XYZ file of N, CA, C and O in Angstrom:
680
model
N -4.477 20.516 -41.623
C -5.176 20.089 -40.420
C -4.449 18.872 -39.875
O -4.276 17.893 -40.562
N -4.077 18.921 -38.614
C -3.297 17.838 -38.036
C -4.103 16.972 -37.076
O -3.541 16.101 -36.443
N -5.380 17.209 -36.947
C -6.212 16.412 -36.052
C -6.396 15.022 -36.661
O -6.930 14.883 -37.754
N -5.957 13.950 -35.953
C -6.055 12.602 -36.517
C -7.499 12.106 -36.643
O -7.751 11.149 -37.361
N -8.454 12.781 -35.967
C -9.850 12.374 -36.056
C -10.576 13.065 -37.206
O -11.778 12.920 -37.356
N -9.842 13.854 -38.008
C -10.430 14.556 -39.143
C -9.688 14.151 -40.406
O -8.468 14.194 -40.471
N -10.454 13.744 -41.400
C -9.881 13.396 -42.703
C -10.399 14.399 -43.729
O -11.601 14.655 -43.799
N -9.512 14.963 -44.504
C -9.894 15.892 -45.560
C -9.851 15.137 -46.882
O -8.855 14.486 -47.201
N -10.931 15.229 -47.621
C -10.995 14.605 -48.947
C -11.153 15.704 -49.994
O -12.154 16.398 -50.028
N -10.152 15.819 -50.836
C -10.207 16.779 -51.937
C -10.835 16.086 -53.142
O -10.521 14.940 -53.423
N -11.692 16.827 -53.837
C -12.375 16.239 -54.985
C -12.380 17.208 -56.161
O -12.796 18.362 -56.009
N -11.931 16.730 -57.309
C -11.967 17.548 -58.524
C -13.408 17.734 -58.999
O -13.743 18.726 -59.637
N -14.266 16.771 -58.679
C -15.679 16.866 -59.085
C -16.452 17.847 -58.220
O -17.449 18.405 -58.655
N -16.006 18.052 -57.002
C -16.658 19.011 -56.105
C -16.138 20.393 -56.483
O -14.940 20.644 -56.405
N -17.023 21.291 -56.887
C -16.555 22.586 -57.374
C -16.851 23.751 -56.417
O -16.090 24.705 -56.376
N -17.948 23.696 -55.680
C -18.305 24.851 -54.849
C -18.574 24.494 -53.397
O -18.359 25.320 -52.525
N -19.079 23.329 -53.118
C -19.549 23.049 -51.771
C -18.501 22.350 -50.912
O -17.634 21.648 -51.415
N -18.632 22.583 -49.614
C -17.815 21.916 -48.613
C -18.800 21.246 -47.664
O -19.811 21.840 -47.284
N -18.520 20.022 -47.300
C -19.417 19.314 -46.392
C -18.618 18.539 -45.361
O -17.458 18.191 -45.608
N -19.245 18.293 -44.227
C -18.605 17.505 -43.164
C -19.604 16.476 -42.668
O -20.806 16.751 -42.562
N -19.102 15.282 -42.375
C -19.958 14.199 -41.881
C -19.105 13.222 -41.098
O -17.876 13.254 -41.158
N -19.782 12.370 -40.363
C -19.098 11.330 -39.597
C -19.006 10.074 -40.442
O -19.950 9.695 -41.116
N -17.865 9.422 -40.363
C -17.670 8.122 -41.017
C -16.844 7.300 -40.044
O -15.674 7.600 -39.806
N -17.484 6.309 -39.472
C -16.811 5.554 -38.430
C -16.592 6.472 -37.239
O -17.477 7.196 -36.828
N -15.405 6.501 -36.709
C -15.121 7.341 -35.564
C -14.510 8.677 -35.908
O -14.102 9.418 -35.022
N -14.452 9.007 -37.177
C -13.781 10.254 -37.542
C -14.702 11.181 -38.312
O -15.728 10.783 -38.838
N -14.283 12.444 -38.388
C -15.002 13.451 -39.159
C -14.342 13.539 -40.526
O -13.115 13.625 -40.629
N -15.158 13.499 -41.577
C -14.657 13.651 -42.942
C -15.143 15.004 -43.457
O -16.336 15.322 -43.360
N -14.210 15.788 -43.980
C -14.555 17.069 -44.590
C -14.202 16.964 -46.063
O -13.047 16.730 -46.414
N -15.209 17.110 -46.923
C -15.011 17.032 -48.366
C -14.940 18.455 -48.920
O -15.850 19.259 -48.690
N -13.843 18.739 -49.619
C -13.604 20.093 -50.135
C -13.269 20.024 -51.619
O -12.774 19.010 -52.104
N -13.501 21.138 -52.328
C -13.060 21.185 -53.729
C -11.540 21.126 -53.812
O -10.837 21.709 -52.979
N -11.011 20.451 -54.821
C -9.563 20.301 -54.986
C -8.875 21.643 -55.233
O -7.698 21.796 -54.916
N -9.580 22.619 -55.779
C -8.987 23.907 -56.133
C -8.648 24.784 -54.931
O -7.937 25.772 -55.066
N -9.111 24.444 -53.729
C -8.843 25.283 -52.554
C -7.354 25.285 -52.209
O -6.681 24.254 -52.303
N -6.877 26.451 -51.784
C -5.502 26.526 -51.284
C -5.448 25.833 -49.926
O -6.478 25.571 -49.313
N -4.251 25.554 -49.441
C -4.108 24.911 -48.118
C -4.675 25.819 -47.020
O -5.280 25.340 -46.073
N -4.489 27.127 -47.146
C -5.024 28.068 -46.153
C -6.553 28.055 -46.175
O -7.202 28.042 -45.121
N -7.139 28.052 -47.375
C -8.600 27.982 -47.487
C -9.109 26.656 -46.934
O -10.138 26.615 -46.252
N -8.376 25.590 -47.231
C -8.761 24.277 -46.720
C -8.799 24.292 -45.194
O -9.776 23.856 -44.588
N -7.742 24.806 -44.558
C -7.688 24.858 -43.091
C -8.860 25.659 -42.524
O -9.493 25.267 -41.553
N -9.156 26.789 -43.171
C -10.259 27.643 -42.725
C -11.594 26.897 -42.830
O -12.399 26.901 -41.901
N -11.823 26.252 -43.971
C -13.064 25.517 -44.171
C -13.172 24.308 -43.244
O -14.245 24.027 -42.704
N -12.068 23.599 -43.047
C -12.098 22.436 -42.165
C -12.450 22.866 -40.749
O -13.327 22.280 -40.105
N -11.796 23.916 -40.249
C -12.095 24.403 -38.901
C -13.562 24.804 -38.777
O -14.235 24.465 -37.805
N -14.059 25.522 -39.779
C -15.445 25.984 -39.767
C -16.428 24.801 -39.799
O -17.381 24.762 -39.031
N -16.176 23.837 -40.668
C -17.101 22.710 -40.835
C -17.066 21.757 -39.636
O -18.092 21.205 -39.249
N -15.885 21.552 -39.053
C -15.789 20.696 -37.862
C -16.557 21.341 -36.719
O -17.333 20.681 -36.017
N -16.390 22.641 -36.532
C -17.110 23.352 -35.466
C -18.617 23.285 -35.697
O -19.393 23.046 -34.758
N -19.048 23.446 -36.939
C -20.473 23.393 -37.268
C -21.034 22.001 -36.979
O -22.107 21.872 -36.391
N -20.317 20.962 -37.389
C -20.770 19.592 -37.146
C -20.838 19.298 -35.649
O -21.795 18.693 -35.170
N -19.846 19.747 -34.896
C -19.841 19.509 -33.451
C -20.983 20.245 -32.759
O -21.603 19.699 -31.847
N -21.301 21.455 -33.195
C -22.450 22.178 -32.627
C -23.748 21.432 -32.923
O -24.607 21.287 -32.051
N -23.877 20.962 -34.151
C -25.071 20.225 -34.548
C -25.215 18.941 -33.726
O -26.302 18.619 -33.249
N -24.128 18.220 -33.541
C -24.159 16.986 -32.760
C -24.474 17.273 -31.295
O -25.195 16.510 -30.655
N -23.943 18.358 -30.757
C -24.203 18.709 -29.356
C -25.683 19.005 -29.146
O -26.246 18.662 -28.107
N -26.326 19.624 -30.134
C -27.763 19.886 -30.020
C -28.544 18.583 -30.035
O -29.550 18.433 -29.353
N -28.102 17.633 -30.848
C -28.802 16.360 -30.970
C -28.508 15.396 -29.827
O -29.300 14.541 -29.519
N -27.328 15.515 -29.236
C -26.909 14.575 -28.196
C -26.460 15.330 -26.952
O -25.268 15.401 -26.667
N -27.417 15.889 -26.218
C -27.004 16.627 -25.031
C -26.342 15.717 -24.005
O -26.644 14.534 -23.919
N -25.442 16.277 -23.229
C -24.752 15.533 -22.178
C -25.710 15.255 -21.027
O -26.824 15.795 -20.971
N -25.266 14.436 -20.079
C -26.066 14.186 -18.877
C -26.339 15.499 -18.147
O -27.448 15.720 -17.659
N -25.336 16.367 -18.072
C -25.514 17.650 -17.380
C -26.562 18.507 -18.093
O -27.413 19.126 -17.446
N -26.511 18.528 -19.405
C -27.498 19.298 -20.170
C -28.889 18.682 -20.018
O -29.890 19.402 -19.943
N -28.953 17.358 -19.969
C -30.229 16.667 -19.775
C -30.815 17.012 -18.402
O -32.012 17.286 -18.276
N -29.978 17.025 -17.364
C -30.434 17.367 -16.013
C -30.921 18.808 -15.957
O -31.943 19.107 -15.326
N -30.212 19.706 -16.621
C -30.636 21.107 -16.651
C -31.958 21.252 -17.388
O -32.836 22.002 -16.976
N -32.114 20.520 -18.465
C -33.374 20.547 -19.216
C -34.519 20.064 -18.333
O -35.607 20.634 -18.318
N -34.277 18.994 -17.571
C -35.297 18.465 -16.661
C -35.660 19.510 -15.603
O -36.838 19.693 -15.272
N -34.665 20.212 -15.085
C -34.934 21.244 -14.083
C -35.840 22.336 -14.659
O -36.817 22.753 -14.028
N -35.534 22.773 -15.865
C -36.340 23.815 -16.508
C -37.762 23.335 -16.782
O -38.725 24.083 -16.596
N -37.896 22.086 -17.211
C -39.235 21.535 -17.472
C -40.036 21.400 -16.185
O -41.249 21.653 -16.169
N -39.379 21.010 -15.097
C -40.062 20.935 -13.806
C -40.580 22.308 -13.402
O -41.723 22.445 -12.952
N -39.741 23.310 -13.573
C -40.154 24.690 -13.248
C -41.359 25.110 -14.086
O -42.318 25.665 -13.561
N -41.275 24.832 -15.370
C -42.296 25.336 -16.289
C -43.623 24.592 -16.205
O -44.686 25.219 -16.262
N -43.572 23.270 -16.080
C -44.805 22.486 -16.188
C -45.246 21.808 -14.892
O -46.398 21.381 -14.782
N -44.361 21.723 -13.897
C -44.710 21.034 -12.652
C -44.484 21.940 -11.438
O -44.256 21.451 -10.329
N -44.548 23.234 -11.666
C -44.393 24.229 -10.604
C -43.100 24.048 -9.806
O -43.034 24.394 -8.627
N -42.070 23.453 -10.432
C -40.782 23.276 -9.772
C -40.794 22.261 -8.643
O -39.875 22.209 -7.836
N -41.821 21.423 -8.582
C -41.956 20.475 -7.463
C -41.170 19.183 -7.662
O -40.908 18.481 -6.699
N -40.782 18.840 -8.894
C -40.058 17.594 -9.152
C -38.557 17.879 -9.104
O -38.049 18.681 -9.895
N -37.868 17.227 -8.174
C -36.438 17.442 -7.978
C -35.694 16.117 -8.070
O -35.501 15.451 -7.051
N -35.270 15.718 -9.270
C -34.519 14.456 -9.375
C -33.121 14.604 -8.780
O -32.538 15.691 -8.804
N -32.602 13.492 -8.258
C -31.221 13.503 -7.756
C -30.240 13.423 -8.920
O -29.131 13.930 -8.835
N -30.670 12.774 -9.990
C -29.840 12.683 -11.199
C -30.729 12.418 -12.402
O -31.814 11.845 -12.269
N -30.251 12.867 -13.544
C -30.911 12.604 -14.832
C -29.801 12.209 -15.782
O -28.869 12.991 -16.006
N -29.881 10.991 -16.332
C -28.793 10.482 -17.155
C -29.323 9.711 -18.355
O -30.398 9.118 -18.303
N -28.514 9.705 -19.413
C -28.779 8.849 -20.557
C -28.463 7.417 -20.154
O -27.544 7.179 -19.374
N -29.192 6.467 -20.710
C -28.936 5.057 -20.433
C -28.929 4.272 -21.742
O -29.922 4.254 -22.460
N -27.806 3.622 -22.021
C -27.717 2.772 -23.213
C -28.352 1.418 -22.964
O -28.580 0.655 -23.894
N -28.662 1.112 -21.702
C -29.216 -0.199 -21.350
C -30.728 -0.287 -21.567
O -31.278 -1.378 -21.605
N -31.393 0.828 -21.671
C -32.854 0.810 -21.820
C -33.229 0.603 -23.278
O -33.107 1.515 -24.081
N -33.671 -0.576 -23.584
C -34.060 -0.894 -24.956
C -35.572 -1.019 -25.121
O -36.068 -0.985 -26.230
N -36.298 -1.184 -24.048
C -37.752 -1.341 -24.128
C -38.517 -0.110 -23.657
O -39.627 0.125 -24.089
N -37.939 0.662 -22.765
C -38.605 1.843 -22.227
C -37.917 3.099 -22.743
O -36.727 3.100 -23.017
N -38.684 4.176 -22.825
C -38.112 5.465 -23.237
C -37.422 6.137 -22.060
O -36.476 6.878 -22.235
N -37.925 5.872 -20.872
C -37.344 6.458 -19.681
C -37.774 5.675 -18.469
O -38.696 4.851 -18.542
N -37.108 5.921 -17.357
C -37.514 5.293 -16.099
C -37.171 6.226 -14.957
O -36.260 7.052 -15.055
N -37.934 6.075 -13.889
C -37.744 6.888 -12.711
C -37.744 5.957 -11.508
O -38.600 5.080 -11.403
N -36.790 6.146 -10.628
C -36.740 5.404 -9.369
C -37.079 6.381 -8.254
O -36.205 7.137 -7.805
N -38.339 6.386 -7.813
C -38.727 7.349 -6.774
C -37.921 7.206 -5.479
O -37.704 8.197 -4.784
N -37.450 5.997 -5.174
C -36.686 5.799 -3.933
C -35.429 6.661 -3.888
O -35.165 7.320 -2.884
N -34.647 6.637 -4.979
C -33.424 7.461 -4.988
C -33.573 8.704 -5.867
O -32.624 9.442 -6.067
N -34.780 8.903 -6.425
C -35.127 10.087 -7.222
C -34.278 10.227 -8.482
O -34.027 11.314 -8.962
N -33.831 9.098 -9.036
C -33.016 9.137 -10.257
C -33.900 8.892 -11.482
O -34.875 8.150 -11.422
N -33.522 9.534 -12.564
C -34.215 9.394 -13.845
C -33.196 8.959 -14.874
O -32.095 9.508 -14.947
N -33.570 7.967 -15.676
C -32.736 7.510 -16.781
C -33.559 7.622 -18.064
O -34.726 7.233 -18.092
N -32.914 8.129 -19.087
C -33.558 8.323 -20.389
C -32.841 7.448 -21.403
O -31.613 7.472 -21.492
N -33.613 6.690 -22.174
C -33.032 5.789 -23.160
C -32.199 6.557 -24.182
O -32.653 7.567 -24.748
N -31.002 6.056 -24.444
C -30.130 6.662 -25.447
C -30.751 6.574 -26.839
O -30.331 7.287 -27.751
N -31.767 5.728 -27.006
C -32.463 5.664 -28.299
C -33.142 6.988 -28.626
O -33.482 7.243 -29.781
N -33.328 7.841 -27.624
C -33.991 9.125 -27.845
C -33.034 10.226 -28.290
O -33.475 11.322 -28.619
N -31.746 9.942 -28.296
C -30.810 10.959 -28.767
C -31.102 11.242 -30.234
O -31.145 10.338 -31.043
N -31.317 12.502 -30.524
C -31.593 12.881 -31.905
C -33.069 13.057 -32.226
O -33.395 13.528 -33.310
N -33.989 12.680 -31.314
C -35.405 12.917 -31.589
C -35.678 14.415 -31.460
O -34.882 15.150 -30.853
N -36.795 14.879 -31.989
C -37.122 16.303 -31.806
C -37.177 16.664 -30.316
O -37.558 15.840 -29.483
N -36.809 17.891 -30.004
C -36.759 18.325 -28.605
C -38.082 18.144 -27.885
O -38.119 17.776 -26.712
N -39.201 18.398 -28.571
C -40.501 18.307 -27.920
C -40.834 16.870 -27.523
O -41.600 16.649 -26.590
N -40.247 15.886 -28.198
C -40.447 14.476 -27.828
C -39.623 14.166 -26.577
O -40.127 13.577 -25.615
N -38.360 14.562 -26.582
C -37.518 14.353 -25.412
C -38.111 15.066 -24.196
O -38.151 14.508 -23.092
N -38.611 16.277 -24.399
C -39.220 17.022 -23.295
C -40.416 16.273 -22.713
O -40.604 16.239 -21.499
N -41.233 15.684 -23.576
C -42.372 14.908 -23.081
C -41.897 13.760 -22.188
O -42.440 13.540 -21.096
N -40.887 13.011 -22.627
C -40.392 11.879 -21.837
C -39.843 12.381 -20.498
O -40.093 11.776 -19.446
N -39.137 13.475 -20.516
C -38.623 14.041 -19.270
C -39.765 14.461 -18.338
O -39.729 14.157 -17.136
N -40.764 15.146 -18.872
C -41.908 15.547 -18.037
C -42.605 14.312 -17.477
O -42.977 14.275 -16.295
N -42.770 13.285 -18.294
C -43.390 12.036 -17.860
C -42.629 11.453 -16.661
O -43.229 11.096 -15.643
N -41.313 11.369 -16.784
C -40.511 10.796 -15.696
C -40.482 11.725 -14.481
O -40.533 11.255 -13.341
N -40.415 13.018 -14.698
C -40.470 13.963 -13.576
C -41.792 13.828 -12.820
O -41.815 13.919 -11.580
N -42.877 13.624 -13.556
C -44.186 13.481 -12.909
C -44.219 12.259 -11.991
O -44.960 12.245 -10.995
N -43.415 11.247 -12.304
C -43.350 10.071 -11.423
C -42.732 10.404 -10.063
O -42.942 9.673 -9.099
N -41.969 11.471 -9.978
C -41.452 11.893 -8.681
C -42.569 12.465 -7.805
O -42.436 12.532 -6.585
N -43.656 12.859 -8.441
C -44.802 13.428 -7.721
C -45.936 12.422 -7.562
O -46.698 12.490 -6.598
N -46.058 11.507 -8.523
C -47.140 10.514 -8.550
C -46.543 9.196 -9.024
O -46.161 9.080 -10.188
N -46.487 8.215 -8.152
C -45.827 6.949 -8.486
C -46.544 6.187 -9.602
O -45.904 5.594 -10.461
N -47.863 6.188 -9.581
C -48.638 5.408 -10.550
C -49.092 6.267 -11.720
O -49.025 7.485 -11.679
N -49.617 5.583 -12.725
C -50.190 6.287 -13.877
C -51.671 6.564 -13.600
O -52.550 6.180 -14.376
N -51.940 7.248 -12.504
C -53.321 7.549 -12.143
C -53.745 8.887 -12.756
O -52.974 9.526 -13.481
N -54.955 9.305 -12.452
C -55.487 10.540 -13.036
C -54.637 11.747 -12.666
O -54.397 12.635 -13.504
N -54.140 11.813 -11.427
C -53.313 12.938 -10.995
C -51.994 12.973 -11.781
O -51.518 14.044 -12.168
N -51.429 11.793 -12.026
C -50.198 11.697 -12.819
C -50.443 12.259 -14.221
O -49.705 13.121 -14.691
N -51.495 11.778 -14.891
C -51.751 12.212 -16.260
C -52.152 13.683 -16.329
O -51.856 14.365 -17.316
N -52.765 14.195 -15.272
C -53.081 15.621 -15.235
C -51.777 16.431 -15.183
O -51.651 17.461 -15.865
N -50.818 15.967 -14.403
C -49.523 16.653 -14.325
C -48.807 16.590 -15.667
O -48.314 17.613 -16.169
N -48.747 15.403 -16.273
C -48.074 15.252 -17.568
C -48.792 16.076 -18.631
O -48.151 16.681 -19.501
N -50.107 16.132 -18.556
C -50.911 16.855 -19.537
C -50.677 18.352 -19.551
O -51.101 19.036 -20.487
N -49.994 18.876 -18.549
C -49.651 20.302 -18.556
C -48.610 20.605 -19.632
O -48.466 21.750 -20.054
N -47.882 19.579 -20.070
C -46.932 19.757 -21.176
C -47.756 19.796 -22.467
O -48.495 18.853 -22.771
N -47.667 20.863 -23.254
C -48.589 21.055 -24.381
C -48.440 20.071 -25.539
O -49.364 19.940 -26.344
N -47.319 19.371 -25.659
C -47.119 18.467 -26.791
C -47.258 16.995 -26.393
O -46.755 16.117 -27.097
N -47.942 16.740 -25.283
C -48.048 15.373 -24.766
C -48.616 14.410 -25.798
O -47.999 13.378 -26.099
N -49.759 14.695 -26.338
C -50.420 13.752 -27.263
C -49.606 13.579 -28.541
O -49.470 12.467 -29.056
N -49.076 14.659 -29.047
C -48.256 14.602 -30.266
C -46.998 13.758 -30.030
O -46.631 12.927 -30.859
N -46.349 13.938 -28.881
C -45.135 13.182 -28.570
C -45.449 11.707 -28.366
O -44.693 10.834 -28.812
N -46.549 11.412 -27.703
C -46.944 10.010 -27.511
C -47.164 9.351 -28.874
O -46.728 8.217 -29.091
N -47.807 10.050 -29.785
C -48.043 9.503 -31.128
C -46.716 9.297 -31.860
O -46.519 8.279 -32.538
N -45.789 10.222 -31.722
C -44.470 10.094 -32.354
C -43.783 8.827 -31.846
O -43.277 8.025 -32.637
N -43.765 8.642 -30.533
C -43.099 7.478 -29.946
C -43.795 6.172 -30.329
O -43.123 5.160 -30.553
N -45.115 6.194 -30.418
C -45.837 5.005 -30.888
C -45.431 4.670 -32.315
O -45.277 3.505 -32.674
N -45.236 5.686 -33.158
C -44.791 5.465 -34.532
C -43.396 4.870 -34.583
O -43.120 3.962 -35.380
N -42.508 5.349 -33.723
C -41.152 4.799 -33.663
C -41.208 3.338 -33.238
O -40.550 2.475 -33.825
N -42.009 3.047 -32.210
C -42.136 1.657 -31.739
C -42.696 0.761 -32.837
O -42.228 -0.361 -33.034
N -43.694 1.242 -33.559
C -44.276 0.454 -34.649
C -43.228 0.172 -35.718
O -43.089 -0.948 -36.190
N -42.470 1.221 -36.089
C -41.431 1.043 -37.111
C -40.375 0.026 -36.661
O -39.909 -0.783 -37.463
N -40.009 0.087 -35.390
C -39.010 -0.862 -34.878
C -39.549 -2.299 -34.878
O -38.818 -3.233 -35.180
N -40.821 -2.469 -34.544
C -41.427 -3.808 -34.503
C -41.609 -4.400 -35.883
O -41.531 -5.621 -36.063
N -41.881 -3.570 -36.869
C -42.201 -4.081 -38.205
C -41.046 -4.011 -39.182
O -41.220 -4.345 -40.351
N -39.884 -3.585 -38.707
C -38.702 -3.473 -39.575
C -38.348 -4.840 -40.113
O -38.230 -5.824 -39.375
N -38.130 -4.896 -41.406
C -37.719 -6.142 -42.055
C -36.192 -6.196 -42.025
O -35.537 -5.254 -42.453
N -35.612 -7.279 -41.524
C -34.149 -7.367 -41.488
C -33.560 -7.326 -42.893
O -34.179 -7.773 -43.854
N -32.347 -6.784 -42.999
C -31.667 -6.692 -44.297
C -31.316 -8.056 -44.831
O -31.043 -8.988 -44.193
């Protein structure tokens, strides 16, 4: 394997399993020492592809996030919410998401990358609903409440916030 972002680690103690993980900025593939170079190349290619697919599911791109928002608007808001953009934001440390009704843009905190899909979907529906209802009034919550996992997702996010507030520094 000639990819400089992939490191192969052969191990005499590893007898059957092959694994791939991130370490720093590179992918590490741990393989049994007994593998031939051809088997190693095959396993490395397979494991790198598997890891990249897994990461793509956990960290959708801005385009994938916008498409997800479009589908959620169709399904839960009768297709009435049309954002101009939907993007991840590394700057949002206090809010899960934000919506600017003036320019119809939605930003989702990068802290949500990797949460269960139903949690991310709730935040997207919440922000999409702001395109229809500026305030957190009864009409807003009725729109958000059409998403079936609203209460469960709110509880999940409250748990994350609690854990972050009560974390003891190392």
